Short mmCIF file of C-alpha atoms and ligand atoms in Angstrom, two decimals:
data_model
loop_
_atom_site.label_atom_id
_atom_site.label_comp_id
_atom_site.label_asym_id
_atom_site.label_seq_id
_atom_site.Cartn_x
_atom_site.Cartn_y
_atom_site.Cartn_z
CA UNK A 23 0.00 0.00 0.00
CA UNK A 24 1.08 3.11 -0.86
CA UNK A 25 2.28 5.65 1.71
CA UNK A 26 -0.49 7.83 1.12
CA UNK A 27 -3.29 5.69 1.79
CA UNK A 28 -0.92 3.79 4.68
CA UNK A 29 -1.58 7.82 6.26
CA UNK A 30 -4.74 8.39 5.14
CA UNK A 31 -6.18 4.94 7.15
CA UNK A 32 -4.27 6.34 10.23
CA UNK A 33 -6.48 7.95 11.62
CA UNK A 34 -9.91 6.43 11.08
CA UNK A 35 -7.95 3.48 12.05
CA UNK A 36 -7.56 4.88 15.70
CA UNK A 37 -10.90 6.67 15.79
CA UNK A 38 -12.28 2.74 14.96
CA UNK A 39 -10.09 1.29 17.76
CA UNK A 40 -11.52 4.18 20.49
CA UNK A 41 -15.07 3.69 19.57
CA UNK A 42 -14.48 -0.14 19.95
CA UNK A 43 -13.14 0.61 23.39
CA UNK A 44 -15.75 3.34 23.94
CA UNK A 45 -18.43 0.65 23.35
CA UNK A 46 -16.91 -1.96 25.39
CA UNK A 47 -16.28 0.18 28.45
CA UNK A 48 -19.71 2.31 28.26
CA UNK A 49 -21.88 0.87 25.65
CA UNK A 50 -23.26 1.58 22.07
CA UNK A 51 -24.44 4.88 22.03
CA UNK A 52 -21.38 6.59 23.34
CA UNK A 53 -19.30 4.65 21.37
CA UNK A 54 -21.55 6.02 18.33
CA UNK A 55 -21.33 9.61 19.63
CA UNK A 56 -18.00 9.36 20.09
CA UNK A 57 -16.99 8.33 16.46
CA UNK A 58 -19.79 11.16 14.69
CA UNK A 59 -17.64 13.32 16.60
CA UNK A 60 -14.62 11.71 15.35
CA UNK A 61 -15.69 11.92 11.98
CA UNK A 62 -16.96 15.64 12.10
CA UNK A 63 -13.60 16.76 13.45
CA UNK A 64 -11.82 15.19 10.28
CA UNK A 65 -14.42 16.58 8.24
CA UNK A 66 -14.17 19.98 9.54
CA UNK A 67 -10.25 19.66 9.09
CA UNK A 68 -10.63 18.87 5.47
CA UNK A 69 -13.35 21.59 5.10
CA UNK A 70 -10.76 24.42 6.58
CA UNK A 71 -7.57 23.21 4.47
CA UNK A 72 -10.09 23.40 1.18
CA UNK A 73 -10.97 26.70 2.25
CA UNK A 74 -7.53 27.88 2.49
CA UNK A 75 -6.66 26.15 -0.72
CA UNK A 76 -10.02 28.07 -2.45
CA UNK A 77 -8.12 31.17 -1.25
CA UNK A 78 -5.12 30.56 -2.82
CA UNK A 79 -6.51 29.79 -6.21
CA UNK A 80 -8.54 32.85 -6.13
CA UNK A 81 -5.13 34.93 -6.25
CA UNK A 82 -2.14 32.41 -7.14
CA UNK A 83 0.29 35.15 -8.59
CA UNK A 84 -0.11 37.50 -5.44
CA UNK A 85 -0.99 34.46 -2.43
CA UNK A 86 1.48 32.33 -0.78
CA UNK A 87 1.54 28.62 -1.08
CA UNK A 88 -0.74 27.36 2.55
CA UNK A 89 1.00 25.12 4.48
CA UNK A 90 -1.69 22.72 5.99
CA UNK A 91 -0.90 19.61 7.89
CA UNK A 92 -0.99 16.08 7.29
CA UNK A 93 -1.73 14.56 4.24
CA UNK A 94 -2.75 18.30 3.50
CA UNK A 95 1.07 19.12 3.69
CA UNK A 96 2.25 17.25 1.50
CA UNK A 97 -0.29 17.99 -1.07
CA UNK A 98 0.49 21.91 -0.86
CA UNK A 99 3.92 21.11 -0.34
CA UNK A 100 4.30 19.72 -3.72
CA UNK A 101 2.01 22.40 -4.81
CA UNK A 102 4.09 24.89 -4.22
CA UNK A 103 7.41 23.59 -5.76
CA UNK A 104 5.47 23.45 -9.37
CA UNK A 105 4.21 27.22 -8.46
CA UNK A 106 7.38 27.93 -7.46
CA UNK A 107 9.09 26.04 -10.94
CA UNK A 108 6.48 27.69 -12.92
CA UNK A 109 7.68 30.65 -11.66
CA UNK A 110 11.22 30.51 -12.54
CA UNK A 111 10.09 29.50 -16.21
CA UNK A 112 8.01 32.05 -16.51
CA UNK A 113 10.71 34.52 -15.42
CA UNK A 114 13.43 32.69 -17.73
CA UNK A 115 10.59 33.08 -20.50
CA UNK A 116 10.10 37.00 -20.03
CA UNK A 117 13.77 37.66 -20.02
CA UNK A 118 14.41 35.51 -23.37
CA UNK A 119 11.13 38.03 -24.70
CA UNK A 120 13.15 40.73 -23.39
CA UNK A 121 16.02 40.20 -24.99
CA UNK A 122 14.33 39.15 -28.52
CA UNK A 123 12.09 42.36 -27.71
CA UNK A 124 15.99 44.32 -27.64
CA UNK A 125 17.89 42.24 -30.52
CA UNK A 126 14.95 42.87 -32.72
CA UNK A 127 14.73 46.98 -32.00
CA UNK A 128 18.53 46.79 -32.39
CA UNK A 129 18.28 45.30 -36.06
CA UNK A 130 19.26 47.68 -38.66
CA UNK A 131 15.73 46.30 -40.50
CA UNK A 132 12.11 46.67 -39.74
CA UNK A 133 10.57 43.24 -39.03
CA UNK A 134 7.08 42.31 -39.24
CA UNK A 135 5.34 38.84 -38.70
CA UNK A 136 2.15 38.61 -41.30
CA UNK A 137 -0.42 35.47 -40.36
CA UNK A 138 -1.97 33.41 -43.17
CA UNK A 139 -4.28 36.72 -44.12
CA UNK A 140 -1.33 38.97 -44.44
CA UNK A 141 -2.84 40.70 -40.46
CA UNK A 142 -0.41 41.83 -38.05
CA UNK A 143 1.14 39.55 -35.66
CA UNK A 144 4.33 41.65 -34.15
CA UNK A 145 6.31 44.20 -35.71
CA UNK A 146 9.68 46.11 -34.11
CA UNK A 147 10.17 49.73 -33.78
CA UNK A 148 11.57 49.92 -37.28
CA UNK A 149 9.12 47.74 -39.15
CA UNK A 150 6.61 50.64 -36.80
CA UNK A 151 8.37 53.73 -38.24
CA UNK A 152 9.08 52.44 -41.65
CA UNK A 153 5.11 51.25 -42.67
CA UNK A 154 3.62 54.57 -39.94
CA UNK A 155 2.28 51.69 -37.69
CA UNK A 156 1.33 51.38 -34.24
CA UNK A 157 2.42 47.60 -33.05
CA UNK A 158 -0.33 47.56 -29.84
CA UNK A 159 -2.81 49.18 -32.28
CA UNK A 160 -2.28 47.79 -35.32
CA UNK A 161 -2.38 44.19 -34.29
CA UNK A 162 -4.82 42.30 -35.91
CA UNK A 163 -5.31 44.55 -38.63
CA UNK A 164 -4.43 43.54 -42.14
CA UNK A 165 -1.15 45.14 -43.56
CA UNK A 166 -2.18 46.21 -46.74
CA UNK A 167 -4.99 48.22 -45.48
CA UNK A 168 -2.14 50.18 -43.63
CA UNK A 169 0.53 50.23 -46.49
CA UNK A 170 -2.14 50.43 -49.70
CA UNK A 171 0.45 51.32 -52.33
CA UNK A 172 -0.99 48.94 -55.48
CA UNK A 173 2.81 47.46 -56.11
CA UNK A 174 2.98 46.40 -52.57
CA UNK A 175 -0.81 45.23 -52.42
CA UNK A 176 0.34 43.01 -55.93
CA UNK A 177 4.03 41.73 -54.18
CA UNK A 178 2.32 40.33 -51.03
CA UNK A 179 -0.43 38.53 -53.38
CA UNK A 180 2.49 37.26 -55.14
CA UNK A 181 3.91 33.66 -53.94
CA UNK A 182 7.45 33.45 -54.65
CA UNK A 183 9.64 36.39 -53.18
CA UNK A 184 12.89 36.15 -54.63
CA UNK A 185 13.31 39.64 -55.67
CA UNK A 186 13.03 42.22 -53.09
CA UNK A 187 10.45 45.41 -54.02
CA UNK A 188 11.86 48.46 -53.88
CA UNK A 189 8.45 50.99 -52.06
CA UNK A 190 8.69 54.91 -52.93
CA UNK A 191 5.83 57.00 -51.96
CA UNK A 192 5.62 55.59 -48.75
CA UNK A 193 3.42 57.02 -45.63
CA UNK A 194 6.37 58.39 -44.48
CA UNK A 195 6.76 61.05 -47.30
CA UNK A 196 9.93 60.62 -49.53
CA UNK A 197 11.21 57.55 -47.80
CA UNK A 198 12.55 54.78 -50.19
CA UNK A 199 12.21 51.15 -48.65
CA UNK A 200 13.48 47.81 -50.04
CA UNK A 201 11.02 45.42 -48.86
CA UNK A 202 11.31 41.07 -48.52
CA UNK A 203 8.90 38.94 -47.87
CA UNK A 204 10.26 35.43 -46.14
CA UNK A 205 7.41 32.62 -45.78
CA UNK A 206 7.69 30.21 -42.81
CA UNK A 207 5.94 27.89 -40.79
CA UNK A 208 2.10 27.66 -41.22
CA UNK A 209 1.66 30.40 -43.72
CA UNK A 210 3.56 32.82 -42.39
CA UNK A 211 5.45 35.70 -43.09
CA UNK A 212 8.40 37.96 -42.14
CA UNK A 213 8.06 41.36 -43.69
CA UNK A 214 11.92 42.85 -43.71
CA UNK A 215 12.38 46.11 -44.41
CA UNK A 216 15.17 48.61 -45.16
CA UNK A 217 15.59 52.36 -45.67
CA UNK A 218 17.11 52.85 -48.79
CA UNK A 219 16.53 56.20 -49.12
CA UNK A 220 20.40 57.07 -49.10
CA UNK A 221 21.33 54.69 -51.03
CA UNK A 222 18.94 55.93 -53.73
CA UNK A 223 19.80 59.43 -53.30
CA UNK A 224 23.57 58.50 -54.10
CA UNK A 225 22.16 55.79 -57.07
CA UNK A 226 20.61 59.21 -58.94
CA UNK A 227 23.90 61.23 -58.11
CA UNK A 228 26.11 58.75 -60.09
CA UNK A 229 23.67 58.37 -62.72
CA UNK A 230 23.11 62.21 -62.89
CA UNK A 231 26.58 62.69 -63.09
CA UNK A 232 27.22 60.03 -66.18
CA UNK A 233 24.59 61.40 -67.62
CA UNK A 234 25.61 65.32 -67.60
CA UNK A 235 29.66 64.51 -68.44
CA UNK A 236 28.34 62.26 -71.22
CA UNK A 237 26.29 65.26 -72.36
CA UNK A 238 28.80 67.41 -71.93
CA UNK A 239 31.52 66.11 -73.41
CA UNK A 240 29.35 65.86 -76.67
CA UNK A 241 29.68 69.01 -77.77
CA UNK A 242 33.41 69.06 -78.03
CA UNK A 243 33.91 65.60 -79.48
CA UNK A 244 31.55 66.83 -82.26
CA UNK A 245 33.72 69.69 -83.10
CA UNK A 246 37.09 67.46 -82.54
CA UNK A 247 35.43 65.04 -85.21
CA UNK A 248 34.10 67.87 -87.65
CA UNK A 249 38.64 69.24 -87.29
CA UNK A 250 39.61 66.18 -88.07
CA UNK A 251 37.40 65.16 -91.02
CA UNK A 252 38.31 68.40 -92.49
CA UNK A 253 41.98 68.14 -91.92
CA UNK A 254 41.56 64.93 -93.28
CA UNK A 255 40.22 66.05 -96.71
CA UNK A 256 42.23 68.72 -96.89
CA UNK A 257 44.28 68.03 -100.40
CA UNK A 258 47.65 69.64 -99.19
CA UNK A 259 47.89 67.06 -96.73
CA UNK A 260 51.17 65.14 -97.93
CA UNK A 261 53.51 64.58 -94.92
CA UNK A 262 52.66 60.49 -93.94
CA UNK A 263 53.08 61.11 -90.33
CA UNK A 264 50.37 63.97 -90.19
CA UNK A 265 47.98 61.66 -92.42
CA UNK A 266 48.64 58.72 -90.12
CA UNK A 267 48.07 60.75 -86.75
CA UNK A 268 44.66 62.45 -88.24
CA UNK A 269 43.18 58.97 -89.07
CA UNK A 270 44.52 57.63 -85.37
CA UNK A 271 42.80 61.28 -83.75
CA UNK A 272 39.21 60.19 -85.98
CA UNK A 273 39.30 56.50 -85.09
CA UNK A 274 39.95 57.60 -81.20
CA UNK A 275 37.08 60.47 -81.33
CA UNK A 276 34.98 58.14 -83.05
CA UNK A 277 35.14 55.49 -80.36
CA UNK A 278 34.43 58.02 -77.93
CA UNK A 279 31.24 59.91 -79.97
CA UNK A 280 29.85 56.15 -79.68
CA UNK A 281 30.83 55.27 -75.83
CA UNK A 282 29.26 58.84 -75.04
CA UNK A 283 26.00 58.04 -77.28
CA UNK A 284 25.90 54.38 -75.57
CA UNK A 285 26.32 56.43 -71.83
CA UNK A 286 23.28 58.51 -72.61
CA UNK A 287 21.56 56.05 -74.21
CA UNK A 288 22.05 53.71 -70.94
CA UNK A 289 20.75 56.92 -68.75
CA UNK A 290 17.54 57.43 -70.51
CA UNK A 291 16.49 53.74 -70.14
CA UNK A 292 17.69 54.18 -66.77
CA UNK A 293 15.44 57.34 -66.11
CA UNK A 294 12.40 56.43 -64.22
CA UNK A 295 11.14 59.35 -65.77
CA UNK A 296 11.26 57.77 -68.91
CA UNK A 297 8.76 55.71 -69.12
CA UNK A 298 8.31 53.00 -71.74
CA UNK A 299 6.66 54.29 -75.18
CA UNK A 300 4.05 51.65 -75.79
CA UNK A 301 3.30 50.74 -79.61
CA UNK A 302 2.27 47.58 -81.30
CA UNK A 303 5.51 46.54 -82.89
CA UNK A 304 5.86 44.31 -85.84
CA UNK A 305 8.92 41.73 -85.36
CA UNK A 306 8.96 40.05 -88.64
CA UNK A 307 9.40 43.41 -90.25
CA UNK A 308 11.98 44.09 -87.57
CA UNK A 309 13.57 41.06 -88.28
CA UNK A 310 13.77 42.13 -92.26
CA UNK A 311 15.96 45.23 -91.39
CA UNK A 312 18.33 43.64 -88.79
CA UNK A 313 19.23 41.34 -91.54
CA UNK A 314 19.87 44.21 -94.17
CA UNK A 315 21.73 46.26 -91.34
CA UNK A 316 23.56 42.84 -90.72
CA UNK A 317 24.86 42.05 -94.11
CA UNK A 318 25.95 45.82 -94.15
CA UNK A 319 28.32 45.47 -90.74
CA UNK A 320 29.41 41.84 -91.69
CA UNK A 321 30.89 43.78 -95.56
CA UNK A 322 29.76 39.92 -96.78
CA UNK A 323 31.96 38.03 -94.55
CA UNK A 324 29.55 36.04 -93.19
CA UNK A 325 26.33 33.88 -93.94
CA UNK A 326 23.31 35.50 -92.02
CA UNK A 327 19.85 33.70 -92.37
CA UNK A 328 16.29 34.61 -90.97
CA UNK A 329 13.91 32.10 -89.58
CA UNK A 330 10.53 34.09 -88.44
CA UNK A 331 8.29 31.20 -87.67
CA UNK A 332 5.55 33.54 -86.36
CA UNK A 333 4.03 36.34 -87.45
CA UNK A 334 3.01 37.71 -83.86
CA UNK A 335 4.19 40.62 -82.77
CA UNK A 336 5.03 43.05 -79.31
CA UNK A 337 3.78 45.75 -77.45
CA UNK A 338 6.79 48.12 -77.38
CA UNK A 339 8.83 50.24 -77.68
CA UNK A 340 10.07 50.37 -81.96
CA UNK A 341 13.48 52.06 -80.97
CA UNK A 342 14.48 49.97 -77.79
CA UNK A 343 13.71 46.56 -79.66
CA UNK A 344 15.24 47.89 -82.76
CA UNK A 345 18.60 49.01 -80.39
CA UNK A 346 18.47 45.64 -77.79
CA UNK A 347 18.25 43.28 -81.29
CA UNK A 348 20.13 45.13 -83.30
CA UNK A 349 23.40 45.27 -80.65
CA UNK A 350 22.70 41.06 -80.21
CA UNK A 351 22.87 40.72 -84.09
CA UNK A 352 26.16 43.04 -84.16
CA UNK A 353 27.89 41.37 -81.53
CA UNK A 354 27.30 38.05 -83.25
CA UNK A 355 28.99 39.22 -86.55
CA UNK A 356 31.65 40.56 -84.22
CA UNK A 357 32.62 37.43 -82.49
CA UNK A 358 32.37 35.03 -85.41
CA UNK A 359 35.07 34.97 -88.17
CA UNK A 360 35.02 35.16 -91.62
CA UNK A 361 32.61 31.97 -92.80
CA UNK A 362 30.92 32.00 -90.06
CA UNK A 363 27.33 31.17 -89.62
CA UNK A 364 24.36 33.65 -87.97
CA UNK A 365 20.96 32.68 -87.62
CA UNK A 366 17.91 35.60 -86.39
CA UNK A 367 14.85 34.14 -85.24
CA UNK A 368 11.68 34.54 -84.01
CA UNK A 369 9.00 32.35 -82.55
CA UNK A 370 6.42 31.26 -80.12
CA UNK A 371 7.40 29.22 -77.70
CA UNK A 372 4.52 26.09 -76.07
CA UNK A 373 3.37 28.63 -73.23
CA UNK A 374 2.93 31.38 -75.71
CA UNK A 375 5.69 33.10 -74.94
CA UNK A 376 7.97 34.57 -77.32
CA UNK A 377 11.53 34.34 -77.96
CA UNK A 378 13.84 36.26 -80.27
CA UNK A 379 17.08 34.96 -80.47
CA UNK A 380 20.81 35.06 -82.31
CA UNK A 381 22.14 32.17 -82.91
CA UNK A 382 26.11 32.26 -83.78
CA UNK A 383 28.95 29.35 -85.01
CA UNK A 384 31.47 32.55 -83.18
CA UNK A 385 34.30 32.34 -80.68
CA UNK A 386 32.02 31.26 -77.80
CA UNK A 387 32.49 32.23 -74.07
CA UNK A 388 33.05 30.27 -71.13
CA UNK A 389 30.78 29.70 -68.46
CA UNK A 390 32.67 31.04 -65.95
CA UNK A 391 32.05 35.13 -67.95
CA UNK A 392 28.36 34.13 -68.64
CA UNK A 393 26.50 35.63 -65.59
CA UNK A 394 28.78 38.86 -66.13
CA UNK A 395 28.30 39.73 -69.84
CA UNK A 396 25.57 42.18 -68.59
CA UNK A 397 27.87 44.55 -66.55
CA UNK A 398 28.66 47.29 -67.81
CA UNK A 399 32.61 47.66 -69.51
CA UNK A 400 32.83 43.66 -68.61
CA UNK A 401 34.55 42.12 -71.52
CA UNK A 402 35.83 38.39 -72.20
CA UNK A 403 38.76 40.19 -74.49
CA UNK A 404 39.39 43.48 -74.11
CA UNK A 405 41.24 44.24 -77.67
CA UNK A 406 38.83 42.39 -79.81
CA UNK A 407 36.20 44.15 -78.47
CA UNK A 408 38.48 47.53 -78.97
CA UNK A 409 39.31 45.91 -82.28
CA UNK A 410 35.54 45.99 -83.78
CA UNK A 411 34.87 49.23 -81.66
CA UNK A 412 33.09 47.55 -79.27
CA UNK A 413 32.29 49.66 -75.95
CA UNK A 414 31.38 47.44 -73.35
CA UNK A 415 27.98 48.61 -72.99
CA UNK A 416 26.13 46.89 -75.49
CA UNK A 417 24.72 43.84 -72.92
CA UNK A 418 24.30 46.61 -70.29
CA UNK A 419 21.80 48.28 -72.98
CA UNK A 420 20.31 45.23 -73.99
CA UNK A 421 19.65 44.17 -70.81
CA UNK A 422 17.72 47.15 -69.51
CA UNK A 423 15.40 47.26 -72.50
CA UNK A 424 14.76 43.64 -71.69
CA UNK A 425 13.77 44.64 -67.98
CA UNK A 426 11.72 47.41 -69.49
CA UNK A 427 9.88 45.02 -71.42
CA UNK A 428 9.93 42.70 -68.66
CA UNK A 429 11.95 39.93 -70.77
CA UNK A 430 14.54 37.45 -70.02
CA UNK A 431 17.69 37.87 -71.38
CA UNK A 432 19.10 34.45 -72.03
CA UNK A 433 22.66 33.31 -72.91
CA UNK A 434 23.52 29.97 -73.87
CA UNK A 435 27.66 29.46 -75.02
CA UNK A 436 30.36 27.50 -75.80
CA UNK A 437 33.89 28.23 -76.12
CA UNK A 438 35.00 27.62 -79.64
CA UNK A 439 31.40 26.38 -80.87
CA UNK A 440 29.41 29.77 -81.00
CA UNK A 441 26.66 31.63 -78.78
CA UNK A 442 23.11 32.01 -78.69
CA UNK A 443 21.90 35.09 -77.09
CA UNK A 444 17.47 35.27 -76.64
CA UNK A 445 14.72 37.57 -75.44
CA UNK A 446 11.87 35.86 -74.08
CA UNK A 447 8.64 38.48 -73.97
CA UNK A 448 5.85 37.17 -71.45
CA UNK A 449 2.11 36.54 -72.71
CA UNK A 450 0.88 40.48 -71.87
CA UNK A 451 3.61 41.50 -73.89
CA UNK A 452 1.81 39.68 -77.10
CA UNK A 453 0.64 42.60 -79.64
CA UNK A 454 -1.55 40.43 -81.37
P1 LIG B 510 31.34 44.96 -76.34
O1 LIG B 510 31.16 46.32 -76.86
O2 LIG B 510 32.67 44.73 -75.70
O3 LIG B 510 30.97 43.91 -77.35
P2 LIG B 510 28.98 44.07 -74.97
O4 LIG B 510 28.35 44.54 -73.73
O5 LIG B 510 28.17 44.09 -76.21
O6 LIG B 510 30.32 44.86 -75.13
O7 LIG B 510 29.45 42.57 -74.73
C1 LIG B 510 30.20 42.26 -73.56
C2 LIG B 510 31.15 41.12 -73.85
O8 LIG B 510 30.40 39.93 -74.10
C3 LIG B 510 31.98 41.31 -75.07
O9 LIG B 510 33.15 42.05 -74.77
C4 LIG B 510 32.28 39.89 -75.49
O10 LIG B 510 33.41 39.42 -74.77
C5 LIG B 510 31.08 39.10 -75.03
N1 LIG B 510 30.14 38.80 -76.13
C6 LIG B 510 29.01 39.47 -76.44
N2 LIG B 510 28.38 38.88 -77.48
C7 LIG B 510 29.13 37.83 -77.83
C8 LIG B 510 29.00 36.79 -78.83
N3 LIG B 510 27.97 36.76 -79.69
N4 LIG B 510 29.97 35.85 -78.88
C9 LIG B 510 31.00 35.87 -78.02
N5 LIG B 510 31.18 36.81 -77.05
C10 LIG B 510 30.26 37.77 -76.95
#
């Protein structure tokens, strides 16, 4: 038997063993008096320990513990080592929230945690200052009815969140924000955020600044190139060394006429100012002049072939597509040699997207330059680009009017074997 019950028979036990004696010595009904009594004591001993035991539970964070006696002892006894263990977790608890609470206002970032419905779960003092919210307020209340700009509204509807969205116009006046979304656990989200309103300000500084010495130094290459055209026709001209610098001074001002116009061509697709001039463009007919404009750089050096296997064509911009395709076709003719092979093409691909590409038998580039081709003044070889006045900004160009068009630039190359370079439009892009 356990100790407990061995305890709890004590004492009716004894009270049993008086009464017994009671009865013997004076008869029944003492004996019976004697043991109601007995019993009513107990009960009013279990009565008053419940009581105090009531009292406690009707305060447990402010009351102590009662002590009790007997079996009742032990019970609170134990009682109050889990109250007091409880305690010291709770305590341990709160001081681990603390100290999240203080990591979190220290991040650099704003943090927010969206539920399944995009509502407000917790947000630090950043996440607070950066979307003008109040985290006791707020929470509960859906984010997007908070922050309404549409672009925001569209990114958290979105479901993958590679790409970070960069927020102007915020609540908070001319505040810039780059803004992640991270899903985790059961449909949740962390909303990062971080002021890049600095960053910005010095991102439209440089590209002021390219822009205006690019602009700048137009004027005087113009008039260095009208000099030297002149001196160059002039029919007195007979000493070799002055003919040979003049053509080296036209060559050089040349190069530099078409690294300014490929600067400030670079700046206005860069302009958010600029926005895209929409127009239903027709490819195939595109596709017809690259291939005359082709044959023209390649002086018949090289076979170049048209495959337009649909008839489809873009909502665009004429003059970017004409630029973006035209620099793909020119770099093709520039990295194949003599005899070489160059194939334009345009189709529609199986999910109705549609893909212009350049197909070359050239020099080819190894993997390892592939995800750089697109910065700008990255080159694979330096003098051959120099060579077929190449200036390093052709991919950069390309690249933006691709974004602006919201198409993929693909490359696909092998060293020796030849490149394929391809624009893939999405469906809304379809000028039907
Ligand atoms: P560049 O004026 O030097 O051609 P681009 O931005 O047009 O500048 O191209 C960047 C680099 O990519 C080039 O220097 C060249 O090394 C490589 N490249 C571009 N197109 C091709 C191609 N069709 N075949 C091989 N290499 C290429």
């Amino acid at each position: 038997m356990s100790d407990f019950w061995q305890r709890a028979f004590v004492y009716p036990f004894f009270l049993l063993l008086l009464s017994l004696l009671v009865w013997a010595v004076a008869g029944a009904m003492p004996a019976a008096l004697f043991f109601g009594f007995g019993i009513l004591i107990r009960l009013f001993f279990h009565l008053r320990n419940l009581a105090q035991l009531d009292h406690w539970l009707s305060n447990p964070e402010k009351l102590h513990v009662p002590e009790g006696k007997g079996l009742w002892e032990d019970a609170f006894s134990q009682l109050n080592k889990i109250t007091r263990l409880q305690l010291k977790e709770r305590e341990q608890h709160a001081a681990a929230l603390l100290q999240m609470k203080q990591a979190t206002s220290a991040l650099p970032e704003g943090v927010a945690i969206l539920d399944e419905a995009d509502r407000i779960e917790w947000c630090n003092p950043l996440a607070e200052r950066h979307f003008g919210l109040d985290g006791v307020r707020d929470r509960g209340q859906q984010i997007t009815y908070l922050a309404r700009q549409p672009e925001f509204v569209r990114y958290l509807a979105m479901k993958s969140f590679t790409e970070p969205l960069i927020l102007r116009d915020t609540r908070q006046g001319d505040l810039v924000l780059s803004v992640k979304l991270i899903a985790y656990g059961d449909n949740k989200r962390l909303l990062i955020s971080r002021d890049i309103t600095h960053l910005e300000r010095i991102e439209t500084m440089r590209r002021d600044f390219v822009a205006n010495v690019s602009h700048e130094l137009r004027t005087p290459l113009t008039v260095v190139n009208g000099f030297v055209e002149t001196l160059q026709d002039m029919p007195n001209l007979e000493n070799d060394m002055s003919r040979r610098a003049l053509q080296l001074m036209g060559e050089q001002t040349s190069r530099m006429e078409s690294l300014v116009d490929d600067l400030l061509t670079l700046s206005r697709l860069e302009n958010e100012q600029n926005a895209l001039h929409e127009e239903k463009v027709d490819i195939a007919g595109l596709l017809k002049v690259l291939l005359e404009e082709g044959l023209t750089v390649s002086k018949g050096q090289h076979q170049l072939r048209l495959e337009a296997a649909c008839k489809t064509g873009i909502l665009g911009s004429a003059n970017e597509l004409h630029s973006a395709f035209g620099n793909l076709v020119t770099n093709a003719i520039r990295y194949t040699p003599p005899g070489g092979e160059i194939v334009l093409r345009w189709e529609e691909l199986a999910d109705g997207y549609l893909r212009f590409s350049v197909k070359d038998s050239g020099i080819g580039i190894a993997p390892q330059h592939i995800p750089r081709l697109t910065e700008r003044f990255y080159r694979v070889d330096r003098s051959r680009s120099r060579e077929t006045g190449g200036t390093g900004l052709g991919l950069a160009i390309v690249k933006h009017i691709a974004m602006r068009h919201q198409a993929q630039l693909d490359v696909v190359s092998e060293e020796g074997k030849g490149s394929t370079f391809s624009m893939v439009f999405p469906l809304k892009r379809r000028g039907e």
